[in-house]
Coordinates of C-alpha atoms in Angstrom, one line a residue:
X16 CA 113.9 131.5 168.0
X17 CA 117.1 129.8 169.4
X18 CA 115.6 126.7 169.9
X19 CA 114.8 126.5 166.0
X20 CA 118.3 127.8 164.9
X21 CA 119.9 125.0 167.2
X22 CA 117.5 122.5 165.4
X23 CA 117.9 123.5 162.0
X24 CA 121.8 123.4 162.9
X25 CA 121.3 120.2 163.9
X26 CA 120.2 119.0 160.6
X27 CA 122.5 121.1 158.5
X28 CA 124.9 118.9 160.4
X29 CA 123.5 115.4 160.0
X30 CA 122.9 116.5 156.9
X31 CA 126.7 116.7 155.7
X32 CA 127.3 113.5 157.7
X33 CA 124.8 111.4 155.8
X34 CA 126.0 112.9 152.6
X35 CA 129.5 111.8 153.5
X36 CA 128.6 108.5 155.0
X37 CA 126.3 107.6 151.8
X38 CA 128.6 109.1 148.7
X39 CA 132.0 106.8 150.8
X40 CA 130.4 104.2 150.9
X41 CA 130.4 103.6 154.5
X42 CA 126.3 102.9 154.2
X43 CA 125.7 100.2 151.1
X44 CA 124.3 100.2 148.3
X45 CA 120.6 98.5 149.3
X46 CA 121.3 99.9 153.2
X47 CA 118.8 100.6 155.3
X48 CA 119.1 103.9 157.1
X49 CA 116.9 103.2 160.5
X50 CA 116.2 106.4 162.1
X51 CA 117.1 105.2 165.3
X52 CA 120.7 103.7 164.6
X53 CA 121.1 107.4 163.1
X54 CA 120.6 108.8 166.0
X55 CA 123.0 107.1 168.3
X56 CA 125.8 107.2 165.0
X57 CA 125.5 110.8 165.5
X58 CA 124.5 111.3 168.5
X59 CA 121.6 113.5 168.5
X60 CA 117.6 113.3 168.4
X61 CA 115.2 111.4 165.6
X62 CA 113.7 114.7 164.5
X63 CA 117.1 116.0 163.0
X64 CA 117.5 112.7 161.6
X65 CA 114.4 112.6 160.1
X66 CA 114.4 115.6 158.4
X67 CA 118.5 115.3 157.3
X68 CA 116.9 112.3 155.7
X69 CA 113.8 114.2 153.9
X70 CA 116.7 116.6 151.9
X71 CA 118.8 114.0 151.3
X72 CA 115.7 112.1 149.3
X73 CA 115.0 115.4 147.2
X74 CA 118.5 115.2 146.2
X75 CA 118.5 111.4 144.9
X76 CA 121.3 110.2 147.8
X77 CA 118.1 108.1 150.2
X78 CA 114.7 106.7 148.9
X79 CA 112.1 105.6 150.9
X80 CA 111.5 101.7 150.4
X81 CA 108.2 100.5 149.8
X82 CA 107.0 103.0 152.1
X83 CA 109.5 100.8 154.8
X84 CA 111.2 103.6 155.8
X85 CA 114.5 105.3 154.0
X86 CA 117.4 103.5 152.5
X87 CA 120.4 104.0 149.9
X88 CA 119.0 103.7 146.3
X89 CA 120.9 100.6 144.3
X90 CA 123.5 100.8 142.7
X91 CA 123.4 100.0 138.6
X92 CA 125.2 100.5 135.4
X93 CA 121.8 101.9 134.2
X94 CA 121.5 104.8 136.6
X95 CA 125.5 105.0 136.3
X96 CA 125.3 105.2 132.8
X97 CA 122.0 108.8 132.9
X98 CA 124.0 110.5 135.3
X99 CA 127.5 109.7 133.0
X100 CA 126.2 110.9 130.4
X101 CA 124.0 113.3 131.6
X102 CA 127.2 114.6 133.5
X103 CA 129.1 114.8 130.5
X104 CA 126.2 117.4 128.8
X105 CA 126.6 119.3 131.4
X106 CA 129.9 120.4 132.6
X107 CA 131.0 119.6 129.3
X108 CA 129.1 123.2 128.4
X109 CA 129.8 124.9 131.6
X110 CA 133.5 123.9 130.4
X111 CA 133.2 125.2 127.6
X112 CA 132.3 128.4 128.9
X113 CA 134.8 129.1 131.7
X114 CA 137.1 128.1 128.5
X115 CA 136.2 131.2 126.8
X116 CA 136.1 133.2 129.9
X117 CA 139.3 132.2 130.9
X118 CA 141.6 134.4 133.0
X119 CA 145.3 133.8 133.7
X120 CA 144.1 133.3 137.5
X121 CA 141.7 130.1 136.3
X122 CA 144.9 128.5 134.5
X123 CA 147.0 128.3 137.1
X124 CA 144.0 127.1 139.4
X125 CA 143.6 123.9 136.8
X126 CA 147.1 123.3 136.8
X127 CA 147.5 123.2 140.1
X128 CA 144.6 120.6 140.4
X129 CA 146.2 118.9 138.5
X130 CA 149.5 118.6 140.6
X131 CA 147.4 117.8 143.6
X132 CA 146.2 114.7 141.4
X133 CA 149.2 113.6 140.4
X134 CA 150.9 113.4 143.8
X135 CA 147.5 111.5 144.9
X136 CA 147.7 109.1 142.3
X137 CA 151.8 108.1 143.3
X138 CA 149.9 107.1 146.9
X139 CA 149.7 103.9 148.4
X140 CA 145.5 103.5 147.3
X141 CA 145.5 100.3 149.2
X142 CA 145.1 102.4 152.2
X143 CA 141.1 104.1 152.4
X144 CA 142.7 106.9 153.3
X145 CA 145.1 107.6 149.8
X146 CA 141.8 106.3 148.0
X147 CA 139.4 109.0 149.7
X148 CA 142.1 111.6 149.2
X149 CA 142.4 110.9 145.2
X150 CA 139.3 111.4 144.5
X151 CA 139.0 114.5 147.0
X152 CA 141.4 115.6 144.3
X153 CA 139.6 114.4 140.9
X154 CA 136.5 116.4 142.0
X155 CA 139.2 119.3 142.6
X156 CA 140.0 118.9 139.4
X157 CA 136.9 119.3 137.9
X158 CA 135.6 121.6 139.9
X159 CA 138.1 124.2 138.6
X160 CA 137.9 123.2 135.1
X161 CA 134.0 124.5 135.5
X162 CA 135.5 127.5 137.9
X163 CA 134.8 130.9 135.7
X164 CA 131.8 129.5 133.7
X165 CA 128.8 132.3 134.1
X166 CA 126.5 129.8 133.3
X167 CA 125.4 129.9 136.8
X168 CA 122.7 127.3 137.4
X169 CA 124.6 124.7 134.9
X170 CA 126.9 124.7 137.3
X171 CA 124.0 123.9 140.7
X172 CA 122.8 121.0 137.7
X173 CA 126.6 120.3 137.3
X174 CA 127.7 119.4 141.2
X175 CA 124.8 118.3 141.7
X176 CA 125.0 115.4 139.0
X177 CA 128.7 114.8 140.2
X178 CA 127.6 114.2 143.4
X179 CA 125.2 111.5 142.3
X180 CA 128.0 109.8 140.2
X181 CA 130.9 110.2 143.7
X182 CA 129.1 107.1 144.6
X183 CA 130.4 105.6 141.9
X184 CA 133.7 107.0 141.7
X185 CA 134.7 105.6 145.2
X186 CA 134.3 101.9 143.7
X187 CA 136.7 102.2 140.6
X188 CA 139.2 100.2 140.5
X189 CA 142.4 102.8 142.1
X190 CA 144.8 100.1 143.6
X191 CA 145.1 97.9 140.4
X192 CA 147.7 98.0 138.4
X193 CA 148.4 100.8 136.3
X194 CA 145.0 102.1 137.0
X195 CA 146.1 105.2 138.5
X196 CA 148.2 106.6 135.5
X197 CA 145.2 105.6 133.2
X198 CA 144.0 107.5 135.3
X199 CA 145.9 111.1 135.5
X200 CA 147.3 110.9 132.0
X201 CA 143.1 111.2 130.8
X202 CA 143.1 113.8 133.0
X203 CA 146.8 115.2 131.4
X204 CA 144.7 115.2 128.2
X205 CA 141.5 117.6 129.2
X206 CA 144.0 119.9 131.0
X207 CA 146.6 120.4 127.8
X208 CA 143.2 121.1 125.9
X209 CA 142.0 123.3 128.6
X210 CA 144.7 125.8 127.9
X211 CA 145.0 125.4 124.4
X212 CA 143.3 128.3 122.5
X213 CA 140.1 129.5 123.1
X214 CA 138.9 129.1 119.6
X215 CA 139.7 124.6 120.3
X216 CA 137.1 125.2 123.1
X217 CA 134.9 122.7 121.8
X218 CA 137.0 120.1 121.0
X219 CA 137.9 120.4 124.9
X220 CA 134.2 120.0 125.7
X221 CA 133.5 117.0 123.2
X222 CA 136.8 114.8 124.9
X223 CA 134.7 116.0 127.9
X224 CA 131.7 114.0 127.0
X225 CA 133.6 111.2 126.8
X226 CA 135.8 111.9 129.7
X227 CA 132.7 111.2 131.1
X228 CA 131.7 108.1 130.2
X229 CA 135.3 106.3 131.3
X230 CA 134.4 105.4 134.8
X231 CA 131.1 103.2 132.8
X232 CA 133.0 101.3 130.8
X233 CA 135.4 100.6 134.2
X234 CA 132.8 99.8 136.2
X235 CA 130.6 97.7 133.9
X236 CA 133.1 94.8 134.0
X237 CA 133.2 94.5 137.4
X238 CA 130.9 93.5 140.3
X239 CA 130.3 96.6 142.2
X240 CA 126.2 96.4 141.0
X241 CA 124.9 94.1 144.0
X242 CA 121.8 95.5 145.6
X243 CA 120.6 94.5 149.2
X244 CA 117.0 93.4 150.1

């Protein structure tokens, strides 16, 4: 029983570290994920690593490459659009529900998350740690928007779609001149709508659906969809 619990714990650790490394592009799109190499990287046996890879496969963060082993899924514009449109629909409904049930605590948490996002955007985003901190703050802002929604199953789907889109978000040109100011401004607009009257919740939801597509326009104009076979 103790051995089984220890193995489950190792699988959880492997899953957490793999998810972090995939979302943050430590492993590039298309990269092969060899069990032996991952075992050495994470200093654990092959069994928990293999089980973690299987778990992440069900989440869409890992795929089997023609039965030749695991790899990181490719990044494609078609996939990003699919994720962004789906997330816009799901997140806007969850956020609208949260707004309809909002209270003072919800508004305070959202304002706090926006302030954190502003501060992170003023850092030197050419530094990887600052770049990562900005997108962590971005996640926290969107999490604050949907917090309080009573649509629990929708929140599960929203969290899954956001995780899928995070691989693309991390490639946004945050250090480009003027980019961070526009990024913050787009979230300021969402905040203003969220703090408005409840009878304007449909406008908030509409703006959020459009907001979800912004990354497709930015990344669609860049060269971020290369895949290594």
